[in-house]
mmCIF file of C-alpha atoms in Angstrom:
data_model
loop_
_atom_site.group_PDB
_atom_site.id
_atom_site.type_symbol
_atom_site.label_atom_id
_atom_site.label_comp_id
_atom_site.label_asym_id
_atom_site.label_seq_id
_atom_site.Cartn_x
_atom_site.Cartn_y
_atom_site.Cartn_z
ATOM 1 C CA UNK A 241 38.690 109.205 118.131
ATOM 2 C CA UNK A 242 36.482 106.804 119.874
ATOM 3 C CA UNK A 243 36.690 107.267 124.150
ATOM 4 C CA UNK A 244 40.120 106.239 124.540
ATOM 5 C CA UNK A 245 41.053 105.339 121.557
ATOM 6 C CA UNK A 246 42.499 107.252 118.756
ATOM 7 C CA UNK A 247 43.010 106.313 114.961
ATOM 8 C CA UNK A 248 45.116 108.593 113.248
ATOM 9 C CA UNK A 249 45.944 108.321 109.135
ATOM 10 C CA UNK A 250 48.261 110.188 106.874
ATOM 11 C CA UNK A 251 51.697 111.030 107.494
ATOM 12 C CA UNK A 252 51.236 110.443 111.541
ATOM 13 C CA UNK A 253 53.580 112.241 114.117
ATOM 14 C CA UNK A 254 53.238 110.182 117.413
ATOM 15 C CA UNK A 255 55.815 112.217 119.952
ATOM 16 C CA UNK A 256 56.052 111.716 123.863
ATOM 17 C CA UNK A 257 59.288 112.608 125.929
ATOM 18 C CA UNK A 258 60.653 109.409 125.646
ATOM 19 C CA UNK A 259 60.122 108.939 121.557
ATOM 20 C CA UNK A 260 58.930 109.485 118.265
ATOM 21 C CA UNK A 261 57.352 107.406 115.688
ATOM 22 C CA UNK A 262 56.228 108.364 112.213
ATOM 23 C CA UNK A 263 54.226 106.051 110.642
ATOM 24 C CA UNK A 264 51.319 106.247 107.708
ATOM 25 C CA UNK A 265 48.473 104.640 109.932
ATOM 26 C CA UNK A 266 48.918 104.707 114.012
ATOM 27 C CA UNK A 267 45.866 103.471 116.373
ATOM 28 C CA UNK A 268 46.613 104.433 120.309
ATOM 29 C CA UNK A 269 44.839 103.650 123.380
ATOM 30 C CA UNK A 270 45.469 106.169 125.592
ATOM 31 C CA UNK A 271 43.778 103.730 128.914
ATOM 32 C CA UNK A 272 46.425 100.923 128.516
ATOM 33 C CA UNK A 273 49.304 103.065 126.549
ATOM 34 C CA UNK A 274 49.209 100.308 123.614
ATOM 35 C CA UNK A 275 50.250 102.195 120.207
ATOM 36 C CA UNK A 276 50.056 99.680 117.002
ATOM 37 C CA UNK A 277 51.662 101.857 114.026
ATOM 38 C CA UNK A 278 51.875 100.481 109.982
ATOM 39 C CA UNK A 279 53.633 101.560 106.942
ATOM 40 C CA UNK A 280 57.031 103.435 106.028
ATOM 41 C CA UNK A 281 57.584 103.508 110.148
ATOM 42 C CA UNK A 282 60.457 105.739 111.659
ATOM 43 C CA UNK A 283 61.037 104.930 115.891
ATOM 44 C CA UNK A 284 63.514 106.555 117.312
ATOM 45 C CA UNK A 285 63.984 106.719 120.761
ATOM 46 C CA UNK A 286 65.412 110.057 122.825
ATOM 47 C CA UNK A 287 67.679 108.171 125.623
ATOM 48 C CA UNK A 288 68.406 104.857 124.198
ATOM 49 C CA UNK A 289 69.761 107.219 121.188
ATOM 50 C CA UNK A 290 68.259 103.844 119.267
ATOM 51 C CA UNK A 291 66.449 104.582 115.620
ATOM 52 C CA UNK A 292 64.632 101.811 114.152
ATOM 53 C CA UNK A 293 62.978 100.989 110.414
ATOM 54 C CA UNK A 294 60.626 98.810 109.989
ATOM 55 C CA UNK A 295 56.413 97.799 108.509
ATOM 56 C CA UNK A 296 54.506 97.816 111.422
ATOM 57 C CA UNK A 297 54.997 98.178 115.528
ATOM 58 C CA UNK A 298 53.294 96.907 118.038
ATOM 59 C CA UNK A 299 54.455 98.763 121.279
ATOM 60 C CA UNK A 300 53.085 99.830 125.167
ATOM 61 C CA UNK A 301 54.692 103.253 125.600
ATOM 62 C CA UNK A 302 54.369 102.620 129.525
ATOM 63 C CA UNK A 303 56.463 99.297 129.602
ATOM 64 C CA UNK A 304 58.479 100.347 126.706
ATOM 65 C CA UNK A 305 57.702 96.867 125.090
ATOM 66 C CA UNK A 306 56.611 96.021 122.021
ATOM 67 C CA UNK A 307 57.369 94.158 118.519
ATOM 68 C CA UNK A 308 58.878 95.103 115.650
ATOM 69 C CA UNK A 309 58.374 93.045 112.084
ATOM 70 C CA UNK A 310 60.728 93.875 109.074
ATOM 71 C CA UNK A 311 63.336 95.938 111.594
ATOM 72 C CA UNK A 312 66.484 97.611 110.595
ATOM 73 C CA UNK A 313 67.947 99.481 113.030
ATOM 74 C CA UNK A 314 70.739 101.166 114.741
ATOM 75 C CA UNK A 315 72.394 101.911 117.860
ATOM 76 C CA UNK A 316 75.400 104.163 119.608
ATOM 77 C CA UNK A 317 78.379 102.285 121.254
ATOM 78 C CA UNK A 318 78.290 103.098 124.867
ATOM 79 C CA UNK A 319 81.766 105.097 125.131
ATOM 80 C CA UNK A 320 84.059 105.246 127.911
ATOM 81 C CA UNK A 321 85.500 108.982 127.365
ATOM 82 C CA UNK A 322 89.042 110.019 129.046
ATOM 83 C CA UNK A 323 91.764 111.645 128.381
ATOM 84 C CA UNK A 324 93.849 110.761 125.155
ATOM 85 C CA UNK A 325 91.687 108.204 124.125
ATOM 86 C CA UNK A 326 90.011 108.794 120.625
ATOM 87 C CA UNK A 327 86.771 107.814 120.087
ATOM 88 C CA UNK A 328 84.264 107.388 117.252
ATOM 89 C CA UNK A 329 80.312 108.132 117.310
ATOM 90 C CA UNK A 330 79.587 105.354 114.360
ATOM 91 C CA UNK A 331 77.199 103.012 115.591
ATOM 92 C CA UNK A 332 76.114 98.958 115.441
ATOM 93 C CA UNK A 333 73.632 98.254 112.800
ATOM 94 C CA UNK A 334 71.013 95.262 112.767
ATOM 95 C CA UNK A 335 68.535 94.078 110.796
ATOM 96 C CA UNK A 336 65.797 90.991 111.099
ATOM 97 C CA UNK A 337 62.532 89.626 110.115
ATOM 98 C CA UNK A 338 61.435 90.787 113.709
ATOM 99 C CA UNK A 339 62.231 91.581 116.623
ATOM 100 C CA UNK A 340 60.789 92.015 120.257
ATOM 101 C CA UNK A 341 61.615 94.695 122.573
ATOM 102 C CA UNK A 342 61.661 93.277 126.587
ATOM 103 C CA UNK A 343 62.749 96.144 128.932
ATOM 104 C CA UNK A 344 66.045 96.545 128.528
ATOM 105 C CA UNK A 345 67.168 94.441 125.215
ATOM 106 C CA UNK A 346 65.701 93.491 122.273
ATOM 107 C CA UNK A 347 65.104 89.422 120.475
ATOM 108 C CA UNK A 348 65.766 89.986 116.724
ATOM 109 C CA UNK A 349 65.095 87.132 114.733
ATOM 110 C CA UNK A 350 66.324 85.988 111.486
ATOM 111 C CA UNK A 351 68.974 89.077 110.978
ATOM 112 C CA UNK A 352 72.520 90.146 111.443
ATOM 113 C CA UNK A 353 74.925 92.888 113.377
ATOM 114 C CA UNK A 354 77.168 94.887 111.696
ATOM 115 C CA UNK A 355 79.362 97.971 112.553
ATOM 116 C CA UNK A 356 79.448 98.861 108.546
ATOM 117 C CA UNK A 357 76.627 101.106 107.179
ATOM 118 C CA UNK A 358 74.217 98.897 104.989
ATOM 119 C CA UNK A 359 73.067 98.086 103.034
ATOM 120 C CA UNK A 360 76.875 96.589 101.630
ATOM 121 C CA UNK A 361 78.738 96.244 105.353
ATOM 122 C CA UNK A 362 81.801 94.906 105.264
ATOM 123 C CA UNK A 363 81.033 92.275 107.804
ATOM 124 C CA UNK A 364 78.271 90.501 109.141
ATOM 125 C CA UNK A 365 77.478 88.465 111.884
ATOM 126 C CA UNK A 366 74.622 86.355 110.956
ATOM 127 C CA UNK A 367 72.177 84.414 113.066
ATOM 128 C CA UNK A 368 68.856 82.988 113.941
ATOM 129 C CA UNK A 369 68.233 84.453 116.677
ATOM 130 C CA UNK A 370 70.015 87.380 118.906
ATOM 131 C CA UNK A 371 69.929 88.939 122.154
ATOM 132 C CA UNK A 372 70.655 92.490 122.099
ATOM 133 C CA UNK A 373 71.489 94.800 125.150
ATOM 134 C CA UNK A 374 72.189 98.073 122.910
ATOM 135 C CA UNK A 375 75.065 99.625 123.863
ATOM 136 C CA UNK A 376 76.635 96.341 126.183
ATOM 137 C CA UNK A 377 76.557 93.206 124.100
ATOM 138 C CA UNK A 378 74.787 90.489 121.406
ATOM 139 C CA UNK A 379 74.824 87.174 121.803
ATOM 140 C CA UNK A 380 74.357 84.706 119.007
ATOM 141 C CA UNK A 381 73.729 81.098 118.537
ATOM 142 C CA UNK A 382 74.487 79.053 115.240
ATOM 143 C CA UNK A 383 75.702 82.200 114.145
ATOM 144 C CA UNK A 384 77.704 82.355 111.072
ATOM 145 C CA UNK A 385 80.773 84.799 110.475
ATOM 146 C CA UNK A 386 80.725 86.835 106.953
ATOM 147 C CA UNK A 387 83.111 88.884 105.235
ATOM 148 C CA UNK A 388 81.149 90.290 102.165
ATOM 149 C CA UNK A 389 79.316 87.359 101.435
ATOM 150 C CA UNK A 390 81.244 84.881 101.824
ATOM 151 C CA UNK A 391 81.007 82.947 105.589
ATOM 152 C CA UNK A 392 83.931 82.446 107.320
ATOM 153 C CA UNK A 393 83.283 80.495 109.870
ATOM 154 C CA UNK A 394 80.867 79.442 112.232
ATOM 155 C CA UNK A 395 79.969 79.323 116.560
ATOM 156 C CA UNK A 396 77.496 77.385 118.275
ATOM 157 C CA UNK A 397 77.305 80.840 120.797
ATOM 158 C CA UNK A 398 78.862 83.825 120.193
ATOM 159 C CA UNK A 399 79.305 86.712 122.520
ATOM 160 C CA UNK A 400 79.489 90.746 120.815
ATOM 161 C CA UNK A 401 80.508 93.224 122.479
ATOM 162 C CA UNK A 402 78.877 96.695 121.494
ATOM 163 C CA UNK A 403 80.727 98.797 123.827
ATOM 164 C CA UNK A 404 83.007 100.886 122.470
ATOM 165 C CA UNK A 405 85.839 99.738 124.808
ATOM 166 C CA UNK A 406 84.973 96.278 125.454
ATOM 167 C CA UNK A 407 87.582 94.863 128.290
ATOM 168 C CA UNK A 408 86.403 91.359 129.499
ATOM 169 C CA UNK A 409 88.979 88.912 129.465
ATOM 170 C CA UNK A 410 88.227 85.326 127.570
ATOM 171 C CA UNK A 411 89.099 82.541 124.996
ATOM 172 C CA UNK A 412 89.946 83.937 121.236
ATOM 173 C CA UNK A 413 88.331 81.728 118.722
ATOM 174 C CA UNK A 414 90.335 79.053 117.905
ATOM 175 C CA UNK A 415 91.873 78.447 114.514
ATOM 176 C CA UNK A 416 93.166 75.451 112.343
ATOM 177 C CA UNK A 417 95.047 74.997 109.185
ATOM 178 C CA UNK A 418 97.940 73.081 107.654
ATOM 179 C CA UNK A 419 101.330 73.609 106.382
ATOM 180 C CA UNK A 420 103.707 71.323 104.149
ATOM 181 C CA UNK A 421 106.875 72.928 106.363
ATOM 182 C CA UNK A 422 104.837 72.548 109.969
ATOM 183 C CA UNK A 423 102.131 70.285 109.239
ATOM 184 C CA UNK A 424 98.691 70.341 111.180
ATOM 185 C CA UNK A 425 98.162 72.641 113.133
ATOM 186 C CA UNK A 426 95.197 73.898 115.614
ATOM 187 C CA UNK A 427 95.675 76.686 117.920
ATOM 188 C CA UNK A 428 94.074 78.131 120.948
ATOM 189 C CA UNK A 429 94.150 81.279 123.017
ATOM 190 C CA UNK A 430 93.226 83.456 125.934
ATOM 191 C CA UNK A 431 92.628 87.389 126.342
ATOM 192 C CA UNK A 432 92.885 88.426 129.948
ATOM 193 C CA UNK A 433 92.009 92.064 130.525
ATOM 194 C CA UNK A 434 93.473 92.504 133.846
ATOM 195 C CA UNK A 435 92.637 96.559 134.730
ATOM 196 C CA UNK A 436 91.571 98.943 132.530
ATOM 197 C CA UNK A 437 94.920 100.131 131.356
ATOM 198 C CA UNK A 438 97.272 96.417 131.372
ATOM 199 C CA UNK A 439 96.389 93.220 129.342
ATOM 200 C CA UNK A 440 97.319 90.023 128.228
ATOM 201 C CA UNK A 441 97.384 87.767 125.441
ATOM 202 C CA UNK A 442 98.295 84.144 125.498
ATOM 203 C CA UNK A 443 98.415 82.012 122.156
ATOM 204 C CA UNK A 444 99.431 78.562 122.172
ATOM 205 C CA UNK A 445 99.934 76.568 118.917
ATOM 206 C CA UNK A 446 100.365 72.492 117.711
ATOM 207 C CA UNK A 447 102.330 72.002 114.777
ATOM 208 C CA UNK A 448 102.076 67.865 114.207
ATOM 209 C CA UNK A 449 105.632 67.908 112.402
ATOM 210 C CA UNK A 450 107.451 70.290 114.705
ATOM 211 C CA UNK A 451 106.165 70.880 118.178
ATOM 212 C CA UNK A 452 104.724 73.433 120.626
ATOM 213 C CA UNK A 453 104.120 76.959 119.669
ATOM 214 C CA UNK A 454 103.788 80.028 122.222
ATOM 215 C CA UNK A 455 103.372 83.470 121.614
ATOM 216 C CA UNK A 456 102.282 86.359 124.606
ATOM 217 C CA UNK A 457 102.048 89.766 124.245
ATOM 218 C CA UNK A 458 101.930 92.089 127.009
ATOM 219 C CA UNK A 459 100.569 95.923 127.025
ATOM 220 C CA UNK A 460 100.315 98.514 129.454
ATOM 221 C CA UNK A 461 99.637 102.223 130.053
ATOM 222 C CA UNK A 462 101.522 102.515 133.172
ATOM 223 C CA UNK A 463 100.651 106.504 133.878
ATOM 224 C CA UNK A 464 99.260 109.005 131.140
ATOM 225 C CA UNK A 465 103.452 109.691 129.785
ATOM 226 C CA UNK A 466 104.354 105.996 129.620
ATOM 227 C CA UNK A 467 103.780 102.793 127.905
ATOM 228 C CA UNK A 468 104.949 99.376 127.570
ATOM 229 C CA UNK A 469 104.223 96.899 125.200
ATOM 230 C CA UNK A 470 105.988 93.256 125.510
ATOM 231 C CA UNK A 471 106.002 90.201 123.252
ATOM 232 C CA UNK A 472 107.784 86.779 123.143
ATOM 233 C CA UNK A 473 107.196 83.990 120.418
ATOM 234 C CA UNK A 474 109.046 80.582 121.141
ATOM 235 C CA UNK A 475 108.662 77.370 119.583
ATOM 236 C CA UNK A 476 109.826 73.982 121.500
ATOM 237 C CA UNK A 477 110.778 71.850 117.919
ATOM 238 C CA UNK A 478 111.880 68.770 117.730
ATOM 239 C CA UNK A 479 113.211 68.978 114.155
ATOM 240 C CA UNK A 480 111.261 68.638 110.428
ATOM 241 C CA UNK A 481 111.240 64.582 109.608
ATOM 242 C CA UNK A 482 113.592 63.790 113.133
ATOM 243 C CA UNK A 483 115.958 66.785 111.537
ATOM 244 C CA UNK A 484 117.868 69.503 113.604
ATOM 245 C CA UNK A 485 116.252 71.679 115.750
ATOM 246 C CA UNK A 486 115.862 74.921 114.962
ATOM 247 C CA UNK A 487 113.408 75.827 118.043
ATOM 248 C CA UNK A 488 114.274 79.534 119.556
ATOM 249 C CA UNK A 489 112.718 82.530 120.755
ATOM 250 C CA UNK A 490 112.228 86.022 119.690
ATOM 251 C CA UNK A 491 111.511 88.591 122.372
ATOM 252 C CA UNK A 492 110.778 92.352 122.184
ATOM 253 C CA UNK A 493 109.868 95.176 124.168
ATOM 254 C CA UNK A 494 108.854 98.698 123.613
ATOM 255 C CA UNK A 495 108.640 101.293 126.032
ATOM 256 C CA UNK A 496 108.487 104.930 126.150
ATOM 257 C CA UNK A 497 107.929 108.106 128.671
ATOM 258 C CA UNK A 498 107.701 111.561 129.171
ATOM 259 C CA UNK A 499 109.677 112.586 131.838
ATOM 260 C CA UNK A 500 108.682 116.472 132.128
ATOM 261 C CA UNK A 501 111.009 119.226 131.853
ATOM 262 C CA UNK A 502 111.459 118.407 128.181
ATOM 263 C CA UNK A 503 113.523 114.855 128.508
ATOM 264 C CA UNK A 504 112.267 111.678 127.441
ATOM 265 C CA UNK A 505 113.040 107.980 127.512
ATOM 266 C CA UNK A 506 112.798 105.587 125.375
ATOM 267 C CA UNK A 507 113.474 101.822 125.063
ATOM 268 C CA UNK A 508 113.676 99.196 122.078
ATOM 269 C CA UNK A 509 115.301 95.311 122.639
ATOM 270 C CA UNK A 510 115.133 93.175 120.214
ATOM 271 C CA UNK A 511 116.644 89.793 121.214
ATOM 272 C CA UNK A 512 116.681 86.664 118.629
ATOM 273 C CA UNK A 513 117.759 83.551 119.860
ATOM 274 C CA UNK A 514 119.277 82.084 116.267
ATOM 275 C CA UNK A 515 118.772 82.821 112.732
ATOM 276 C CA UNK A 516 117.971 79.450 111.887
ATOM 277 C CA UNK A 517 114.974 79.784 114.272
ATOM 278 C CA UNK A 518 113.486 83.134 112.496
ATOM 279 C CA UNK A 519 113.802 81.329 108.984
ATOM 280 C CA UNK A 520 111.595 78.703 110.106
ATOM 281 C CA UNK A 521 109.072 80.276 111.935
ATOM 282 C CA UNK A 522 108.638 83.757 110.714
ATOM 283 C CA UNK A 523 105.218 84.462 108.638
ATOM 284 C CA UNK A 524 107.121 86.887 106.684
ATOM 285 C CA UNK A 525 109.576 86.547 103.621
ATOM 286 C CA UNK A 526 111.000 89.901 104.937
ATOM 287 C CA UNK A 527 111.661 88.688 108.424
ATOM 288 C CA UNK A 528 113.300 85.368 106.943
ATOM 289 C CA UNK A 529 116.189 87.136 104.954
ATOM 290 C CA UNK A 530 116.265 90.267 107.566
ATOM 291 C CA UNK A 531 119.510 89.189 109.201
ATOM 292 C CA UNK A 532 119.806 91.875 112.304
ATOM 293 C CA UNK A 533 118.267 93.127 115.317
ATOM 294 C CA UNK A 534 118.408 96.601 116.718
ATOM 295 C CA UNK A 535 117.892 96.846 120.506
ATOM 296 C CA UNK A 536 118.461 100.594 121.792
ATOM 297 C CA UNK A 537 117.647 102.609 124.895
ATOM 298 C CA UNK A 538 117.978 106.462 125.135
ATOM 299 C CA UNK A 539 117.292 109.658 127.417
ATOM 300 C CA UNK A 540 116.819 112.703 125.130
ATOM 301 C CA UNK A 541 116.634 116.463 126.001
ATOM 302 C CA UNK A 542 115.502 119.394 123.315
ATOM 303 C CA UNK A 543 115.204 122.837 124.470
ATOM 304 C CA UNK A 544 115.632 125.793 121.724
ATOM 305 C CA UNK A 545 117.960 124.607 118.991
ATOM 306 C CA UNK A 546 119.827 122.037 120.474
ATOM 307 C CA UNK A 547 119.363 117.967 121.727
ATOM 308 C CA UNK A 548 121.445 115.937 123.827
ATOM 309 C CA UNK A 549 120.748 111.907 123.836
ATOM 310 C CA UNK A 550 122.307 109.576 126.265
ATOM 311 C CA UNK A 551 121.952 106.399 124.225
ATOM 312 C CA UNK A 552 123.047 102.491 125.105
ATOM 313 C CA UNK A 553 122.495 100.085 122.070
ATOM 314 C CA UNK A 554 123.482 96.900 120.523
ATOM 315 C CA UNK A 555 123.230 95.850 116.745
ATOM 316 C CA UNK A 556 123.325 92.129 115.806
ATOM 317 C CA UNK A 557 123.829 91.347 112.167
ATOM 318 C CA UNK A 558 123.630 87.108 111.580
ATOM 319 C CA UNK A 559 126.146 86.055 109.194
ATOM 320 C CA UNK A 560 124.644 82.952 109.279
ATOM 321 C CA UNK A 561 122.088 80.222 110.153
ATOM 322 C CA UNK A 562 125.421 78.595 112.157
ATOM 323 C CA UNK A 563 125.636 79.284 115.795
ATOM 324 C CA UNK A 564 127.602 81.706 116.877
ATOM 325 C CA UNK A 565 128.312 82.917 113.376
ATOM 326 C CA UNK A 566 127.444 86.754 113.905
ATOM 327 C CA UNK A 567 129.010 90.393 114.410
ATOM 328 C CA UNK A 568 128.026 92.037 117.425
ATOM 329 C CA UNK A 569 128.333 95.786 118.236
ATOM 330 C CA UNK A 570 127.611 97.467 121.517
ATOM 331 C CA UNK A 571 127.827 100.910 122.647
ATOM 332 C CA UNK A 572 127.432 101.486 126.390
ATOM 333 C CA UNK A 573 127.199 104.407 126.278
ATOM 334 C CA UNK A 574 127.063 106.964 124.079
ATOM 335 C CA UNK A 575 126.553 110.734 124.411
ATOM 336 C CA UNK A 576 125.353 112.990 121.313
ATOM 337 C CA UNK A 577 124.811 116.786 121.104
ATOM 338 C CA UNK A 578 123.023 118.523 117.959
ATOM 339 C CA UNK A 579 122.204 121.879 117.245
ATOM 340 C CA UNK A 580 120.348 122.942 114.033
ATOM 341 C CA UNK A 581 121.554 126.255 112.151
ATOM 342 C CA UNK A 582 121.820 129.184 113.968
ATOM 343 C CA UNK A 583 123.221 132.358 112.313
ATOM 344 C CA UNK A 584 126.506 133.783 112.724
ATOM 345 C CA UNK A 585 126.398 137.455 113.610
ATOM 346 C CA UNK A 586 124.666 139.352 110.539
ATOM 347 C CA UNK A 587 126.106 137.247 107.727
ATOM 348 C CA UNK A 588 123.873 135.018 105.523
ATOM 349 C CA UNK A 589 125.868 132.303 107.050
ATOM 350 C CA UNK A 590 124.511 129.627 109.206
ATOM 351 C CA UNK A 591 125.872 127.296 111.678
ATOM 352 C CA UNK A 592 124.924 123.697 112.775
ATOM 353 C CA UNK A 593 126.868 120.911 114.506
ATOM 354 C CA UNK A 594 126.684 116.526 115.154
ATOM 355 C CA UNK A 595 128.594 115.585 117.786
ATOM 356 C CA UNK A 596 129.155 112.309 119.448
ATOM 357 C CA UNK A 597 131.265 110.443 122.208
ATOM 358 C CA UNK A 598 131.018 107.085 123.355
ATOM 359 C CA UNK A 599 132.262 103.427 124.582
ATOM 360 C CA UNK A 600 131.683 100.723 122.103
ATOM 361 C CA UNK A 601 133.089 97.000 121.733
ATOM 362 C CA UNK A 602 132.997 94.880 118.639
ATOM 363 C CA UNK A 603 132.563 90.880 118.693
ATOM 364 C CA UNK A 604 132.397 88.482 115.863
ATOM 365 C CA UNK A 605 133.764 84.984 114.976
ATOM 366 C CA UNK A 606 138.171 85.034 115.528
ATOM 367 C CA UNK A 607 137.758 88.578 116.767
ATOM 368 C CA UNK A 608 137.241 90.576 119.690
ATOM 369 C CA UNK A 609 137.689 94.295 120.833
ATOM 370 C CA UNK A 610 138.643 95.005 124.037
ATOM 371 C CA UNK A 611 135.607 95.605 126.620
ATOM 372 C CA UNK A 612 135.064 99.745 126.277
ATOM 373 C CA UNK A 613 136.618 101.293 123.156
ATOM 374 C CA UNK A 614 136.892 105.425 123.228
ATOM 375 C CA UNK A 615 134.819 106.836 119.747
ATOM 376 C CA UNK A 616 134.328 110.046 118.575
ATOM 377 C CA UNK A 617 133.152 111.959 116.292
ATOM 378 C CA UNK A 618 132.226 115.329 115.317
ATOM 379 C CA UNK A 619 131.169 117.089 112.694
ATOM 380 C CA UNK A 620 130.717 120.773 111.990
ATOM 381 C CA UNK A 621 128.898 122.641 109.027
ATOM 382 C CA UNK A 622 128.628 125.781 107.356
ATOM 383 C CA UNK A 623 125.763 126.748 105.234
ATOM 384 C CA UNK A 624 125.418 130.292 102.717
ATOM 385 C CA UNK A 625 122.489 131.803 100.767
ATOM 386 C CA UNK A 626 123.427 133.878 98.370
ATOM 387 C CA UNK A 627 120.792 135.916 96.057
ATOM 388 C CA UNK A 628 122.078 137.847 92.921
ATOM 389 C CA UNK A 629 120.325 138.858 90.026
ATOM 390 C CA UNK A 630 117.725 136.702 90.710
ATOM 391 C CA UNK A 631 119.757 133.470 91.184
ATOM 392 C CA UNK A 632 119.687 131.566 94.455
ATOM 393 C CA UNK A 633 123.172 129.651 95.631
ATOM 394 C CA UNK A 634 123.787 127.917 98.442
ATOM 395 C CA UNK A 635 126.528 126.605 99.132
ATOM 396 C CA UNK A 636 127.675 124.409 102.004
ATOM 397 C CA UNK A 637 130.812 123.456 103.762
ATOM 398 C CA UNK A 638 131.607 120.345 106.478
ATOM 399 C CA UNK A 639 133.934 118.318 108.181
ATOM 400 C CA UNK A 640 133.935 115.180 109.564
ATOM 401 C CA UNK A 641 136.577 113.482 111.897
ATOM 402 C CA UNK A 642 136.263 110.389 113.633
ATOM 403 C CA UNK A 643 138.300 108.736 116.286
ATOM 404 C CA UNK A 644 139.038 105.518 117.772
ATOM 405 C CA UNK A 645 140.743 104.585 120.969
ATOM 406 C CA UNK A 646 141.763 101.222 118.959
ATOM 407 C CA UNK A 647 141.940 100.221 115.163
#
């Protein structure tokens, strides 16, 4: 000790109300608040929850500014907690040649950022410099995005949110490619964070051999009991090499809601303009050969061992890519009543029932039923359970009867 200067050597622990510093050597000036540490440094800031390991520190405990050399560190995400939101405490990791602390931010030089545990992170964002506000965001210039050790794309400027639930509108990363069926491809997109529970994503892609494609995804949390997701994909196709156009669209809507008192409502809409459109523009082999669409809306209640469901449903089976070559079956509405097994008196017998009644319609090439055809179905079943001399016997007997108002 010399005046206001302290020179500490050998497994030093230096601590204030805001931070803790462990090092081999620490020099501290009590008048200026300057701290210089060297060797096996471990730095923790309590309120910011930052953890840093480095070789050397030049730091001022009054202004909380300084420089860190050969730095490795982590900072937690800023999490917005509310009911129904799953959260994690996984931090973001950073590493670089050196970093400078300026009030509320770090300037990280020649390093990378990731949210996977180092030293083998699954992805990294590497750049000559980062402007990092812990828990909020990182801005990089001349950045490369790596998956493993492979560089995937380059960005002259890159914004990375460090918030756990980022909700910022902005343009998406452009994409380019080439296809033997669609030609050269280039696409752009925009994400619109309408509010904390609603967003819209729009993507536009140009195919040099086919035309312009549009895709829109809408998501909404209407309240704590109701969700809504909607998607539409459409292509204004001019036909490959001047051939017949396969343009069309696919629209899907999914929604669910808890209405209270045991009632739930669900809806699923799948509308495909033509099977030829799906075969030409799907990205999945399964979708290319799957020739059906199913749409349904239901209102259901379950209590004790009973269940009551009211359903409206539309099923379409495409027989070929020819226009109109499809079979449509519609239920509007159908009421279903079921009960799980009920014991019959004190006997080793249980009774269950599935039943339904609805109005259906079938449409196909060269045939169409009347608008509403009655259809009723009932399926009672009795199941037993008998045990004798270590042998178990579970017989079951049921009847299924279906009736139509027309055939």
